[in-house]
């Protein structure tokens, strides 16, 4: 009742051998999006000049919270903006992290002329993995860069019933949903834009034919087969 799986349907990156050397052309830098939670710390040679920017939890009308590590956090609102002390509203959604740091540095420079530095991190970098993996669900990571293979590893890897050649990645970009199917049994996806995941990407692993066919019998198929075997054995013994 179960078919044997071949290496072609199970093994990853089958076209890479031990003598293969390749450099990926895929590069990734996170682009800030609505609902991103940011840690923004301003520093300078004279720390006293940074106090007006590095405010405590709440000050005036500025909505600022503090995480367990004590860093200040700012939520990008539905307009793609944060409200930052002294500077007011600043639109950050759509910018890369490097572009956002450059923008903030330029804006604080009139107040801190000597070597202002801005440190910006995304604190809620999240992706979801669903379907035929050992631990489906959402995963939040401290890093701002994760590959598709790392995301699957975070979910406990695919089960033996997961299709390796048709993994769906759902991504939101500029208000639109983008869908892409990836074959991880081959290495060409390493150079695609979907090798690195972005915030809130959803990865869906389809069940293979064995899983689909088994579902038709229901979850109690093993018990039914065992009971049927016992009944047949009894019939054979009684009719001898």
PDB file of C-alpha atoms in Angstrom:
ATOM      1  CA  UNK A   1       0.000   0.000   0.000  1.00  0.00           C
ATOM      2  CA  UNK A   2       3.004   2.277   0.193  1.00  0.00           C
ATOM      3  CA  UNK A   3       5.189   3.064  -2.801  1.00  0.00           C
ATOM      4  CA  UNK A   4       8.940   3.332  -2.572  1.00  0.00           C
ATOM      5  CA  UNK A   5      10.325   6.872  -2.851  1.00  0.00           C
ATOM      6  CA  UNK A   6      13.215   7.475  -5.212  1.00  0.00           C
ATOM      7  CA  UNK A   7      16.224   9.679  -4.495  1.00  0.00           C
ATOM      8  CA  UNK A   8      14.973  12.146  -7.121  1.00  0.00           C
ATOM      9  CA  UNK A   9      11.874  12.897  -5.079  1.00  0.00           C
ATOM     10  CA  UNK A  10      13.626  13.192  -1.705  1.00  0.00           C
ATOM     11  CA  UNK A  11      17.215  14.492  -1.952  1.00  0.00           C
ATOM     12  CA  UNK A  12      17.955  18.234  -1.987  1.00  0.00           C
ATOM     13  CA  UNK A  13      20.266  20.016  -4.439  1.00  0.00           C
ATOM     14  CA  UNK A  14      20.884  16.870  -6.468  1.00  0.00           C
ATOM     15  CA  UNK A  15      22.871  18.598  -9.206  1.00  0.00           C
ATOM     16  CA  UNK A  16      25.638  19.659  -6.791  1.00  0.00           C
ATOM     17  CA  UNK A  17      28.543  17.274  -6.261  1.00  0.00           C
ATOM     18  CA  UNK A  18      31.619  17.417  -4.045  1.00  0.00           C
ATOM     19  CA  UNK A  19      33.702  18.983  -6.826  1.00  0.00           C
ATOM     20  CA  UNK A  20      31.262  21.778  -7.566  1.00  0.00           C
ATOM     21  CA  UNK A  21      32.302  25.321  -6.695  1.00  0.00           C
ATOM     22  CA  UNK A  22      29.816  28.085  -7.345  1.00  0.00           C
ATOM     23  CA  UNK A  23      29.215  31.604  -6.123  1.00  0.00           C
ATOM     24  CA  UNK A  24      25.667  32.812  -5.657  1.00  0.00           C
ATOM     25  CA  UNK A  25      24.600  35.979  -7.427  1.00  0.00           C
ATOM     26  CA  UNK A  26      21.661  36.399  -5.077  1.00  0.00           C
ATOM     27  CA  UNK A  27      22.024  39.244  -2.619  1.00  0.00           C
ATOM     28  CA  UNK A  28      19.641  40.451   0.010  1.00  0.00           C
ATOM     29  CA  UNK A  29      19.108  43.508   2.145  1.00  0.00           C
ATOM     30  CA  UNK A  30      15.844  43.883   4.050  1.00  0.00           C
ATOM     31  CA  UNK A  31      13.355  46.470   2.830  1.00  0.00           C
ATOM     32  CA  UNK A  32      11.377  48.113   5.613  1.00  0.00           C
ATOM     33  CA  UNK A  33       7.624  47.477   5.577  1.00  0.00           C
ATOM     34  CA  UNK A  34       4.512  48.555   7.444  1.00  0.00           C
ATOM     35  CA  UNK A  35       4.256  46.939  10.901  1.00  0.00           C
ATOM     36  CA  UNK A  36       8.023  46.449  11.171  1.00  0.00           C
ATOM     37  CA  UNK A  37       9.209  47.015  14.729  1.00  0.00           C
ATOM     38  CA  UNK A  38      12.486  48.925  14.731  1.00  0.00           C
ATOM     39  CA  UNK A  39      15.210  49.549  17.246  1.00  0.00           C
ATOM     40  CA  UNK A  40      16.873  52.905  16.477  1.00  0.00           C
ATOM     41  CA  UNK A  41      19.807  54.111  18.554  1.00  0.00           C
ATOM     42  CA  UNK A  42      21.680  57.341  17.837  1.00  0.00           C
ATOM     43  CA  UNK A  43      25.268  57.668  19.052  1.00  0.00           C
ATOM     44  CA  UNK A  44      27.999  60.280  18.726  1.00  0.00           C
ATOM     45  CA  UNK A  45      31.366  61.367  20.102  1.00  0.00           C
ATOM     46  CA  UNK A  46      29.483  63.516  22.613  1.00  0.00           C
ATOM     47  CA  UNK A  47      26.833  61.248  24.206  1.00  0.00           C
ATOM     48  CA  UNK A  48      24.992  64.203  25.734  1.00  0.00           C
ATOM     49  CA  UNK A  49      23.896  65.321  22.276  1.00  0.00           C
ATOM     50  CA  UNK A  50      22.088  62.021  21.673  1.00  0.00           C
ATOM     51  CA  UNK A  51      19.788  62.151  24.698  1.00  0.00           C
ATOM     52  CA  UNK A  52      17.086  64.059  22.803  1.00  0.00           C
ATOM     53  CA  UNK A  53      16.817  61.147  20.343  1.00  0.00           C
ATOM     54  CA  UNK A  54      17.306  58.172  22.647  1.00  0.00           C
ATOM     55  CA  UNK A  55      14.268  58.877  24.800  1.00  0.00           C
ATOM     56  CA  UNK A  56      12.902  56.471  27.456  1.00  0.00           C
ATOM     57  CA  UNK A  57       9.694  54.482  27.062  1.00  0.00           C
ATOM     58  CA  UNK A  58       7.229  57.348  26.564  1.00  0.00           C
ATOM     59  CA  UNK A  59       7.908  61.046  26.318  1.00  0.00           C
ATOM     60  CA  UNK A  60       5.307  63.565  25.250  1.00  0.00           C
ATOM     61  CA  UNK A  61       3.342  62.426  22.212  1.00  0.00           C
ATOM     62  CA  UNK A  62       6.013  60.057  20.944  1.00  0.00           C
ATOM     63  CA  UNK A  63       4.880  56.456  20.999  1.00  0.00           C
ATOM     64  CA  UNK A  64       7.969  54.587  22.096  1.00  0.00           C
ATOM     65  CA  UNK A  65       8.176  51.248  23.877  1.00  0.00           C
ATOM     66  CA  UNK A  66      11.063  49.335  25.354  1.00  0.00           C
ATOM     67  CA  UNK A  67      11.886  45.674  24.864  1.00  0.00           C
ATOM     68  CA  UNK A  68      13.507  43.318  27.337  1.00  0.00           C
ATOM     69  CA  UNK A  69      16.991  44.387  26.291  1.00  0.00           C
ATOM     70  CA  UNK A  70      16.166  48.012  27.056  1.00  0.00           C
ATOM     71  CA  UNK A  71      16.379  49.295  23.479  1.00  0.00           C
ATOM     72  CA  UNK A  72      13.832  51.772  22.120  1.00  0.00           C
ATOM     73  CA  UNK A  73      11.411  50.501  19.513  1.00  0.00           C
ATOM     74  CA  UNK A  74       9.338  52.232  16.835  1.00  0.00           C
ATOM     75  CA  UNK A  75       6.485  50.655  14.877  1.00  0.00           C
ATOM     76  CA  UNK A  76       6.118  51.623  11.221  1.00  0.00           C
ATOM     77  CA  UNK A  77       2.447  52.603  10.867  1.00  0.00           C
ATOM     78  CA  UNK A  78      -0.026  51.989   8.035  1.00  0.00           C
ATOM     79  CA  UNK A  79       1.309  55.078   6.242  1.00  0.00           C
ATOM     80  CA  UNK A  80       4.825  53.671   6.308  1.00  0.00           C
ATOM     81  CA  UNK A  81       5.973  56.247   8.882  1.00  0.00           C
ATOM     82  CA  UNK A  82       7.428  56.385  12.359  1.00  0.00           C
ATOM     83  CA  UNK A  83       7.197  59.305  14.753  1.00  0.00           C
ATOM     84  CA  UNK A  84      10.708  60.009  15.947  1.00  0.00           C
ATOM     85  CA  UNK A  85      11.754  62.390  18.752  1.00  0.00           C
ATOM     86  CA  UNK A  86      12.669  65.914  17.592  1.00  0.00           C
ATOM     87  CA  UNK A  87      12.431  64.925  13.918  1.00  0.00           C
ATOM     88  CA  UNK A  88       8.691  64.095  13.887  1.00  0.00           C
ATOM     89  CA  UNK A  89       7.183  61.832  11.215  1.00  0.00           C
ATOM     90  CA  UNK A  90       9.629  60.070   8.914  1.00  0.00           C
ATOM     91  CA  UNK A  91       8.623  57.684   6.128  1.00  0.00           C
ATOM     92  CA  UNK A  92      10.780  54.567   6.195  1.00  0.00           C
ATOM     93  CA  UNK A  93       8.640  51.899   4.502  1.00  0.00           C
ATOM     94  CA  UNK A  94      10.044  50.988   1.101  1.00  0.00           C
ATOM     95  CA  UNK A  95      13.615  51.866   2.042  1.00  0.00           C
ATOM     96  CA  UNK A  96      16.366  49.343   2.536  1.00  0.00           C
ATOM     97  CA  UNK A  97      17.965  49.308   5.959  1.00  0.00           C
ATOM     98  CA  UNK A  98      21.025  51.082   4.530  1.00  0.00           C
ATOM     99  CA  UNK A  99      18.867  53.790   2.955  1.00  0.00           C
ATOM    100  CA  UNK A 100      16.919  54.261   6.197  1.00  0.00           C
ATOM    101  CA  UNK A 101      20.142  54.628   8.194  1.00  0.00           C
ATOM    102  CA  UNK A 102      21.458  57.202   5.703  1.00  0.00           C
ATOM    103  CA  UNK A 103      18.183  59.176   5.868  1.00  0.00           C
ATOM    104  CA  UNK A 104      18.115  59.222   9.672  1.00  0.00           C
ATOM    105  CA  UNK A 105      21.799  60.156   9.838  1.00  0.00           C
ATOM    106  CA  UNK A 106      21.201  63.138   7.542  1.00  0.00           C
ATOM    107  CA  UNK A 107      18.241  64.256   9.651  1.00  0.00           C
ATOM    108  CA  UNK A 108      20.115  64.146  12.977  1.00  0.00           C
ATOM    109  CA  UNK A 109      23.245  65.801  11.558  1.00  0.00           C
ATOM    110  CA  UNK A 110      21.991  69.398  12.134  1.00  0.00           C
ATOM    111  CA  UNK A 111      21.721  68.531  15.840  1.00  0.00           C
ATOM    112  CA  UNK A 112      24.872  66.409  16.058  1.00  0.00           C
ATOM    113  CA  UNK A 113      27.530  67.766  13.743  1.00  0.00           C
ATOM    114  CA  UNK A 114      30.374  65.544  14.879  1.00  0.00           C
ATOM    115  CA  UNK A 115      30.231  61.892  13.807  1.00  0.00           C
ATOM    116  CA  UNK A 116      26.563  60.971  14.322  1.00  0.00           C
ATOM    117  CA  UNK A 117      25.874  57.267  13.978  1.00  0.00           C
ATOM    118  CA  UNK A 118      22.519  55.537  13.653  1.00  0.00           C
ATOM    119  CA  UNK A 119      22.052  51.864  14.484  1.00  0.00           C
ATOM    120  CA  UNK A 120      18.802  50.402  13.112  1.00  0.00           C
ATOM    121  CA  UNK A 121      17.523  46.834  13.493  1.00  0.00           C
ATOM    122  CA  UNK A 122      14.285  45.051  12.614  1.00  0.00           C
ATOM    123  CA  UNK A 123      13.151  43.311  15.797  1.00  0.00           C
ATOM    124  CA  UNK A 124      10.171  41.345  14.470  1.00  0.00           C
ATOM    125  CA  UNK A 125      11.593  39.672  11.366  1.00  0.00           C
ATOM    126  CA  UNK A 126       9.085  36.855  10.915  1.00  0.00           C
ATOM    127  CA  UNK A 127       8.235  34.135   8.392  1.00  0.00           C
ATOM    128  CA  UNK A 128       5.754  31.246   8.393  1.00  0.00           C
ATOM    129  CA  UNK A 129       6.160  27.658   7.196  1.00  0.00           C
ATOM    130  CA  UNK A 130       3.046  25.542   6.624  1.00  0.00           C
ATOM    131  CA  UNK A 131       2.232  22.080   5.307  1.00  0.00           C
ATOM    132  CA  UNK A 132       4.384  18.961   5.345  1.00  0.00           C
ATOM    133  CA  UNK A 133       7.082  20.036   7.812  1.00  0.00           C
ATOM    134  CA  UNK A 134       7.721  18.716  11.306  1.00  0.00           C
ATOM    135  CA  UNK A 135       6.986  22.001  13.122  1.00  0.00           C
ATOM    136  CA  UNK A 136       4.658  24.233  11.083  1.00  0.00           C
ATOM    137  CA  UNK A 137       4.011  27.766  12.318  1.00  0.00           C
ATOM    138  CA  UNK A 138       5.441  31.277  12.454  1.00  0.00           C
ATOM    139  CA  UNK A 139       9.060  31.898  13.361  1.00  0.00           C
ATOM    140  CA  UNK A 140      10.625  35.167  14.565  1.00  0.00           C
ATOM    141  CA  UNK A 141      14.406  35.365  14.299  1.00  0.00           C
ATOM    142  CA  UNK A 142      16.955  37.899  15.624  1.00  0.00           C
ATOM    143  CA  UNK A 143      18.702  38.090  12.260  1.00  0.00           C
ATOM    144  CA  UNK A 144      17.511  40.113   9.259  1.00  0.00           C
ATOM    145  CA  UNK A 145      18.602  37.519   6.729  1.00  0.00           C
ATOM    146  CA  UNK A 146      17.350  33.951   6.326  1.00  0.00           C
ATOM    147  CA  UNK A 147      17.440  31.619   3.341  1.00  0.00           C
ATOM    148  CA  UNK A 148      14.621  29.327   2.272  1.00  0.00           C
ATOM    149  CA  UNK A 149      16.640  26.287   3.382  1.00  0.00           C
ATOM    150  CA  UNK A 150      17.275  27.867   6.794  1.00  0.00           C
ATOM    151  CA  UNK A 151      13.559  28.607   7.142  1.00  0.00           C
ATOM    152  CA  UNK A 152      12.718  24.962   6.430  1.00  0.00           C
ATOM    153  CA  UNK A 153      15.359  23.889   8.948  1.00  0.00           C
ATOM    154  CA  UNK A 154      13.747  26.185  11.551  1.00  0.00           C
ATOM    155  CA  UNK A 155      10.494  24.316  10.916  1.00  0.00           C
ATOM    156  CA  UNK A 156      12.174  20.965  11.568  1.00  0.00           C
ATOM    157  CA  UNK A 157      12.706  20.120   7.867  1.00  0.00           C
ATOM    158  CA  UNK A 158      10.218  18.533   5.481  1.00  0.00           C
ATOM    159  CA  UNK A 159       8.602  15.265   6.409  1.00  0.00           C
ATOM    160  CA  UNK A 160       9.127  12.338   4.052  1.00  0.00           C
ATOM    161  CA  UNK A 161       5.700  13.181   2.613  1.00  0.00           C
ATOM    162  CA  UNK A 162       6.592  16.755   1.583  1.00  0.00           C
ATOM    163  CA  UNK A 163       7.058  17.604  -2.117  1.00  0.00           C
ATOM    164  CA  UNK A 164      10.576  18.942  -2.603  1.00  0.00           C
ATOM    165  CA  UNK A 165      10.030  20.099  -6.173  1.00  0.00           C
ATOM    166  CA  UNK A 166       7.019  22.383  -5.745  1.00  0.00           C
ATOM    167  CA  UNK A 167       7.444  24.555  -2.637  1.00  0.00           C
ATOM    168  CA  UNK A 168       5.298  27.685  -2.700  1.00  0.00           C
ATOM    169  CA  UNK A 169       6.597  31.032  -1.398  1.00  0.00           C
ATOM    170  CA  UNK A 170       3.991  33.768  -0.883  1.00  0.00           C
ATOM    171  CA  UNK A 171       5.372  37.297  -0.620  1.00  0.00           C
ATOM    172  CA  UNK A 172       3.810  40.731  -0.328  1.00  0.00           C
ATOM    173  CA  UNK A 173       5.483  43.494  -2.309  1.00  0.00           C
ATOM    174  CA  UNK A 174       4.140  47.010  -2.836  1.00  0.00           C
ATOM    175  CA  UNK A 175       0.699  45.911  -1.698  1.00  0.00           C
ATOM    176  CA  UNK A 176       0.549  42.957  -4.097  1.00  0.00           C
ATOM    177  CA  UNK A 177       0.848  39.232  -3.419  1.00  0.00           C
ATOM    178  CA  UNK A 178       3.615  37.435  -5.334  1.00  0.00           C
ATOM    179  CA  UNK A 179       3.570  33.633  -5.708  1.00  0.00           C
ATOM    180  CA  UNK A 180       6.557  31.549  -6.722  1.00  0.00           C
ATOM    181  CA  UNK A 181       7.125  27.796  -6.781  1.00  0.00           C
ATOM    182  CA  UNK A 182      10.580  26.448  -6.068  1.00  0.00           C
ATOM    183  CA  UNK A 183      12.250  23.096  -6.699  1.00  0.00           C
ATOM    184  CA  UNK A 184      14.815  22.551  -3.944  1.00  0.00           C
ATOM    185  CA  UNK A 185      15.993  19.280  -5.496  1.00  0.00           C
ATOM    186  CA  UNK A 186      17.897  21.534  -7.929  1.00  0.00           C
ATOM    187  CA  UNK A 187      20.360  24.284  -7.130  1.00  0.00           C
ATOM    188  CA  UNK A 188      19.248  26.955  -9.596  1.00  0.00           C
ATOM    189  CA  UNK A 189      16.912  28.562  -7.040  1.00  0.00           C
ATOM    190  CA  UNK A 190      19.996  29.717  -5.094  1.00  0.00           C
ATOM    191  CA  UNK A 191      20.406  32.570  -7.583  1.00  0.00           C
ATOM    192  CA  UNK A 192      16.721  33.575  -7.534  1.00  0.00           C
ATOM    193  CA  UNK A 193      15.149  36.409  -5.549  1.00  0.00           C
ATOM    194  CA  UNK A 194      13.386  33.792  -3.421  1.00  0.00           C
ATOM    195  CA  UNK A 195      16.578  32.246  -2.055  1.00  0.00           C
ATOM    196  CA  UNK A 196      16.438  34.818   0.763  1.00  0.00           C
ATOM    197  CA  UNK A 197      13.118  35.309   2.510  1.00  0.00           C
ATOM    198  CA  UNK A 198      11.722  38.723   3.400  1.00  0.00           C
ATOM    199  CA  UNK A 199       9.630  39.738   6.403  1.00  0.00           C
ATOM    200  CA  UNK A 200       6.288  37.940   6.637  1.00  0.00           C
ATOM    201  CA  UNK A 201       6.968  35.514   3.761  1.00  0.00           C
ATOM    202  CA  UNK A 202       4.823  32.363   3.876  1.00  0.00           C
ATOM    203  CA  UNK A 203       6.321  29.030   2.763  1.00  0.00           C
ATOM    204  CA  UNK A 204       3.889  26.216   1.918  1.00  0.00           C
ATOM    205  CA  UNK A 205       5.032  22.599   1.475  1.00  0.00           C
ATOM    206  CA  UNK A 206       2.599  20.403  -0.455  1.00  0.00           C
ATOM    207  CA  UNK A 207       1.949  16.756   0.468  1.00  0.00           C
ATOM    208  CA  UNK A 208       3.120  14.160  -2.046  1.00  0.00           C
ATOM    209  CA  UNK A 209       0.934  11.476  -3.627  1.00  0.00           C
ATOM    210  CA  UNK A 210       1.635   8.974  -0.869  1.00  0.00           C
ATOM    211  CA  UNK A 211       0.250  11.362   1.764  1.00  0.00           C
ATOM    212  CA  UNK A 212      -2.733  12.323  -0.394  1.00  0.00           C
ATOM    213  CA  UNK A 213      -3.592   8.691  -1.144  1.00  0.00           C
ATOM    214  CA  UNK A 214      -3.223   7.723   2.516  1.00  0.00           C
ATOM    215  CA  UNK A 215      -5.629  10.483   3.544  1.00  0.00           C
ATOM    216  CA  UNK A 216      -8.321   8.832   1.420  1.00  0.00           C
ATOM    217  CA  UNK A 217      -8.253   5.814   3.729  1.00  0.00           C
ATOM    218  CA  UNK A 218      -8.526   7.936   6.850  1.00  0.00           C
ATOM    219  CA  UNK A 219      -6.342   8.057   9.971  1.00  0.00           C
ATOM    220  CA  UNK A 220      -7.436   4.574  11.136  1.00  0.00           C
ATOM    221  CA  UNK A 221      -6.201   2.683   8.074  1.00  0.00           C
ATOM    222  CA  UNK A 222      -3.538   0.823  10.087  1.00  0.00           C
ATOM    223  CA  UNK A 223      -6.058  -0.374  12.656  1.00  0.00           C
ATOM    224  CA  UNK A 224      -8.459  -1.461   9.916  1.00  0.00           C
ATOM    225  CA  UNK A 225      -5.743  -3.432   8.122  1.00  0.00           C
ATOM    226  CA  UNK A 226      -4.715  -5.116  11.393  1.00  0.00           C
ATOM    227  CA  UNK A 227      -8.303  -6.030  12.231  1.00  0.00           C
ATOM    228  CA  UNK A 228      -8.881  -7.369   8.725  1.00  0.00           C
ATOM    229  CA  UNK A 229      -5.731  -9.491   8.997  1.00  0.00           C
ATOM    230  CA  UNK A 230      -6.920 -10.996  12.289  1.00  0.00           C
ATOM    231  CA  UNK A 231     -10.325 -11.792  10.829  1.00  0.00           C
ATOM    232  CA  UNK A 232      -8.815 -13.466   7.755  1.00  0.00           C
ATOM    233  CA  UNK A 233      -6.483 -15.495   9.949  1.00  0.00           C
ATOM    234  CA  UNK A 234      -9.411 -16.675  12.079  1.00  0.00           C
ATOM    235  CA  UNK A 235     -11.382 -17.642   8.982  1.00  0.00           C
ATOM    236  CA  UNK A 236      -8.435 -19.627   7.638  1.00  0.00           C
ATOM    237  CA  UNK A 237      -8.003 -21.458  10.969  1.00  0.00           C
ATOM    238  CA  UNK A 238     -11.706 -22.260  11.283  1.00  0.00           C
ATOM    239  CA  UNK A 239     -12.079 -23.558   7.743  1.00  0.00           C
ATOM    240  CA  UNK A 240      -9.119 -25.930   7.883  1.00  0.00           C
TER     241      UNK A 240
END
